[in-house]
């Protein structure tokens, strides 16, 4: 009976209102950050080690991916954390927030420290394909235990089609060229470069350890990564022809990535 009440829409609605009131009135997250920084926002690119970065921040509040679940606002220890919700992200009452919103979709508060992690575009796309394939191959209980977004992904499983080429051809720009889309609504390379220059830190997935150590030093926070997910071996097949097809569709994002790499990689 108690479990049914806790999981009800009405309970969650009022519980979230109480948490928002507490976060906005009683949680002073900025005092744990350097002067001039009131909060931290992660512009989370899909399949670029973003969940691992998130885990390092969530660990400050003894939180895990499972504990966060699909909750938009979580209060733990002396910190508040926000995920997924545009309104809450823009309100700014958090130590750390992360979401897949494009940079141009958000109006962040002043003194928000922003960062993002980029990944080689073709590698990122293959990882996304594996991710959706995993959802189809895993049993329901295991899927949800490993990833609380399992049911969201399951509802999108039609994107897989019958081959990697089908997958590439059906994806919208938001998913296919997610990095370019995140920094340019018009998918313009120069526009994206201009917008990403406004981000405080730009990191790269293949130099993940540097990203964590630099965030630690820049923010004065003890960050410890927890690798909570292991999807195991995922069986996929991609022909050379399909690879070349994908690379041709990623041409502009690859250009953006290479130019960002030249400018920002340490």
Tab-separated table of C-alpha atoms in Angstrom, residues 71-262:
chain	number	residue	atom	x	y	z
A	71	UNK	CA	13.968	11.963	-11.088
A	72	UNK	CA	14.489	15.539	-12.331
A	73	UNK	CA	15.589	16.882	-8.925
A	74	UNK	CA	17.475	14.970	-6.243
A	75	UNK	CA	18.585	16.295	-2.860
A	76	UNK	CA	21.355	14.345	-1.173
A	77	UNK	CA	23.643	15.270	1.696
A	78	UNK	CA	24.342	19.001	1.283
A	79	UNK	CA	23.865	19.170	-2.495
A	80	UNK	CA	21.057	19.377	-5.038
A	81	UNK	CA	21.264	17.739	-8.456
A	82	UNK	CA	19.124	18.219	-11.573
A	83	UNK	CA	18.617	15.991	-14.620
A	84	UNK	CA	16.468	16.053	-17.769
A	85	UNK	CA	14.249	19.031	-16.891
A	86	UNK	CA	14.732	22.280	-18.854
A	87	UNK	CA	12.782	24.453	-16.413
A	88	UNK	CA	14.794	23.242	-13.425
A	89	UNK	CA	18.074	23.597	-15.291
A	90	UNK	CA	17.289	27.186	-16.205
A	91	UNK	CA	16.108	27.972	-12.645
A	92	UNK	CA	19.635	27.186	-11.469
A	93	UNK	CA	19.069	25.740	-7.985
A	94	UNK	CA	21.668	22.980	-8.112
A	95	UNK	CA	25.302	22.118	-7.645
A	96	UNK	CA	25.334	20.000	-10.790
A	97	UNK	CA	22.968	19.383	-13.683
A	98	UNK	CA	23.212	17.363	-16.864
A	99	UNK	CA	20.922	16.846	-19.855
A	100	UNK	CA	20.886	16.234	-23.607
A	101	UNK	CA	19.440	19.642	-24.494
A	102	UNK	CA	21.201	21.538	-27.259
A	103	UNK	CA	23.164	24.540	-26.062
A	104	UNK	CA	20.950	26.890	-28.080
A	105	UNK	CA	17.797	25.549	-26.389
A	106	UNK	CA	18.831	26.733	-22.926
A	107	UNK	CA	18.980	30.077	-21.144
A	108	UNK	CA	21.338	29.391	-18.264
A	109	UNK	CA	21.774	31.628	-15.243
A	110	UNK	CA	24.917	33.792	-15.012
A	111	UNK	CA	27.901	32.208	-13.226
A	112	UNK	CA	27.062	28.737	-14.554
A	113	UNK	CA	30.227	26.772	-15.301
A	114	UNK	CA	29.592	24.749	-18.462
A	115	UNK	CA	31.471	21.867	-20.035
A	116	UNK	CA	30.975	19.198	-22.669
A	117	UNK	CA	32.694	16.004	-23.846
A	118	UNK	CA	33.079	15.353	-27.581
A	119	UNK	CA	33.798	12.053	-29.306
A	120	UNK	CA	35.038	11.005	-32.754
A	121	UNK	CA	31.749	11.094	-34.743
A	122	UNK	CA	31.809	7.671	-36.398
A	123	UNK	CA	32.830	5.956	-33.153
A	124	UNK	CA	30.003	7.771	-31.355
A	125	UNK	CA	27.460	6.699	-33.970
A	126	UNK	CA	28.532	3.039	-33.780
A	127	UNK	CA	28.264	3.225	-29.982
A	128	UNK	CA	24.736	4.604	-30.321
A	129	UNK	CA	23.862	1.729	-32.680
A	130	UNK	CA	25.230	-0.773	-30.165
A	131	UNK	CA	23.214	0.899	-27.419
A	132	UNK	CA	19.914	0.471	-29.262
A	133	UNK	CA	20.900	-3.054	-30.316
A	134	UNK	CA	21.605	-3.931	-26.682
A	135	UNK	CA	18.072	-2.839	-25.767
A	136	UNK	CA	16.711	-5.354	-28.268
A	137	UNK	CA	19.015	-8.167	-27.150
A	138	UNK	CA	18.745	-7.886	-23.356
A	139	UNK	CA	15.859	-9.147	-21.222
A	140	UNK	CA	13.563	-6.547	-19.694
A	141	UNK	CA	14.603	-6.923	-16.044
A	142	UNK	CA	18.336	-6.818	-16.783
A	143	UNK	CA	17.808	-3.875	-19.116
A	144	UNK	CA	16.059	-1.759	-16.522
A	145	UNK	CA	18.496	-2.738	-13.759
A	146	UNK	CA	21.437	-1.580	-15.874
A	147	UNK	CA	19.841	1.510	-17.374
A	148	UNK	CA	16.818	3.361	-16.010
A	149	UNK	CA	16.274	4.767	-19.530
A	150	UNK	CA	15.625	1.244	-20.810
A	151	UNK	CA	11.892	1.725	-21.433
A	152	UNK	CA	12.452	5.067	-23.143
A	153	UNK	CA	14.924	3.402	-25.505
A	154	UNK	CA	12.702	0.366	-25.992
A	155	UNK	CA	9.949	2.633	-27.291
A	156	UNK	CA	12.393	3.868	-29.951
A	157	UNK	CA	13.611	0.429	-31.040
A	158	UNK	CA	11.982	0.873	-34.452
A	159	UNK	CA	14.936	3.136	-35.277
A	160	UNK	CA	17.165	0.080	-35.633
A	161	UNK	CA	15.592	-1.143	-38.851
A	162	UNK	CA	17.219	-4.259	-40.305
A	163	UNK	CA	20.775	-2.974	-40.723
A	164	UNK	CA	23.245	-0.274	-39.737
A	165	UNK	CA	22.395	1.578	-42.951
A	166	UNK	CA	18.691	1.548	-42.022
A	167	UNK	CA	19.615	2.970	-38.615
A	168	UNK	CA	21.747	5.748	-40.114
A	169	UNK	CA	19.112	6.690	-42.681
A	170	UNK	CA	16.206	6.928	-40.238
A	171	UNK	CA	17.954	9.007	-37.559
A	172	UNK	CA	17.086	12.674	-37.283
A	173	UNK	CA	19.886	15.265	-37.222
A	174	UNK	CA	19.464	15.471	-33.450
A	175	UNK	CA	20.661	11.880	-33.121
A	176	UNK	CA	22.796	11.343	-36.226
A	177	UNK	CA	24.957	14.463	-35.852
A	178	UNK	CA	24.233	15.108	-32.200
A	179	UNK	CA	27.456	17.011	-31.551
A	180	UNK	CA	26.977	19.429	-34.438
A	181	UNK	CA	23.262	19.782	-33.639
A	182	UNK	CA	24.009	20.533	-29.987
A	183	UNK	CA	25.979	23.638	-30.944
A	184	UNK	CA	24.201	24.743	-34.121
A	185	UNK	CA	20.484	24.634	-34.830
A	186	UNK	CA	21.242	24.997	-38.554
A	187	UNK	CA	24.019	22.356	-38.495
A	188	UNK	CA	26.523	24.972	-39.619
A	189	UNK	CA	30.134	24.195	-38.726
A	190	UNK	CA	31.195	27.819	-38.211
A	191	UNK	CA	28.113	28.530	-36.111
A	192	UNK	CA	28.847	25.475	-33.963
A	193	UNK	CA	32.467	26.543	-33.473
A	194	UNK	CA	31.332	30.005	-32.447
A	195	UNK	CA	28.848	28.593	-29.929
A	196	UNK	CA	31.171	26.007	-28.430
A	197	UNK	CA	33.700	28.776	-27.785
A	198	UNK	CA	31.262	30.035	-25.120
A	199	UNK	CA	31.579	26.770	-23.178
A	200	UNK	CA	34.014	26.939	-20.252
A	201	UNK	CA	35.648	23.568	-20.925
A	202	UNK	CA	35.638	21.292	-23.968
A	203	UNK	CA	36.906	17.763	-23.355
A	204	UNK	CA	37.312	14.631	-25.471
A	205	UNK	CA	36.153	11.105	-24.748
A	206	UNK	CA	39.512	9.585	-25.689
A	207	UNK	CA	41.217	11.680	-22.987
A	208	UNK	CA	38.656	11.028	-20.277
A	209	UNK	CA	41.082	10.945	-17.354
A	210	UNK	CA	42.255	14.468	-18.182
A	211	UNK	CA	38.644	15.700	-18.199
A	212	UNK	CA	38.032	14.403	-14.674
A	213	UNK	CA	41.327	15.712	-13.275
A	214	UNK	CA	40.801	19.137	-14.865
A	215	UNK	CA	37.225	19.378	-13.556
A	216	UNK	CA	38.492	18.443	-10.115
A	217	UNK	CA	41.155	21.161	-10.235
A	218	UNK	CA	38.873	23.805	-11.781
A	219	UNK	CA	35.964	23.240	-9.394
A	220	UNK	CA	37.735	22.168	-6.222
A	221	UNK	CA	35.567	19.064	-5.927
A	222	UNK	CA	36.752	15.510	-5.136
A	223	UNK	CA	35.479	13.649	-8.192
A	224	UNK	CA	35.514	9.870	-8.282
A	225	UNK	CA	34.125	8.010	-11.283
A	226	UNK	CA	31.965	4.934	-10.726
A	227	UNK	CA	31.539	2.640	-13.712
A	228	UNK	CA	28.024	1.431	-13.019
A	229	UNK	CA	27.083	-0.023	-16.396
A	230	UNK	CA	28.548	-2.935	-18.307
A	231	UNK	CA	26.515	-3.873	-21.361
A	232	UNK	CA	28.722	-6.830	-22.187
A	233	UNK	CA	29.453	-7.930	-25.749
A	234	UNK	CA	26.905	-6.626	-28.240
A	235	UNK	CA	26.696	-8.451	-31.567
A	236	UNK	CA	26.496	-6.107	-34.567
A	237	UNK	CA	27.532	-6.216	-38.215
A	238	UNK	CA	28.634	-3.202	-40.264
A	239	UNK	CA	29.896	-3.649	-43.806
A	240	UNK	CA	32.551	-1.403	-45.370
A	241	UNK	CA	29.888	-0.022	-47.678
A	242	UNK	CA	27.685	0.873	-44.709
A	243	UNK	CA	30.646	2.492	-42.946
A	244	UNK	CA	31.413	4.702	-45.955
A	245	UNK	CA	27.733	5.631	-46.206
A	246	UNK	CA	27.723	6.695	-42.557
A	247	UNK	CA	30.944	8.674	-42.936
A	248	UNK	CA	29.469	10.591	-45.869
A	249	UNK	CA	26.457	11.585	-43.758
A	250	UNK	CA	28.740	12.620	-40.912
A	251	UNK	CA	30.943	14.819	-43.116
A	252	UNK	CA	30.026	18.156	-41.512
A	253	UNK	CA	30.164	16.815	-37.965
A	254	UNK	CA	33.574	15.281	-38.648
A	255	UNK	CA	34.811	18.680	-39.842
A	256	UNK	CA	33.415	20.333	-36.705
A	257	UNK	CA	35.014	17.681	-34.483
A	258	UNK	CA	38.422	17.952	-36.123
A	259	UNK	CA	38.459	21.740	-35.812
A	260	UNK	CA	37.363	21.539	-32.178
A	261	UNK	CA	40.046	18.935	-31.557
A	262	UNK	CA	42.736	21.224	-32.970
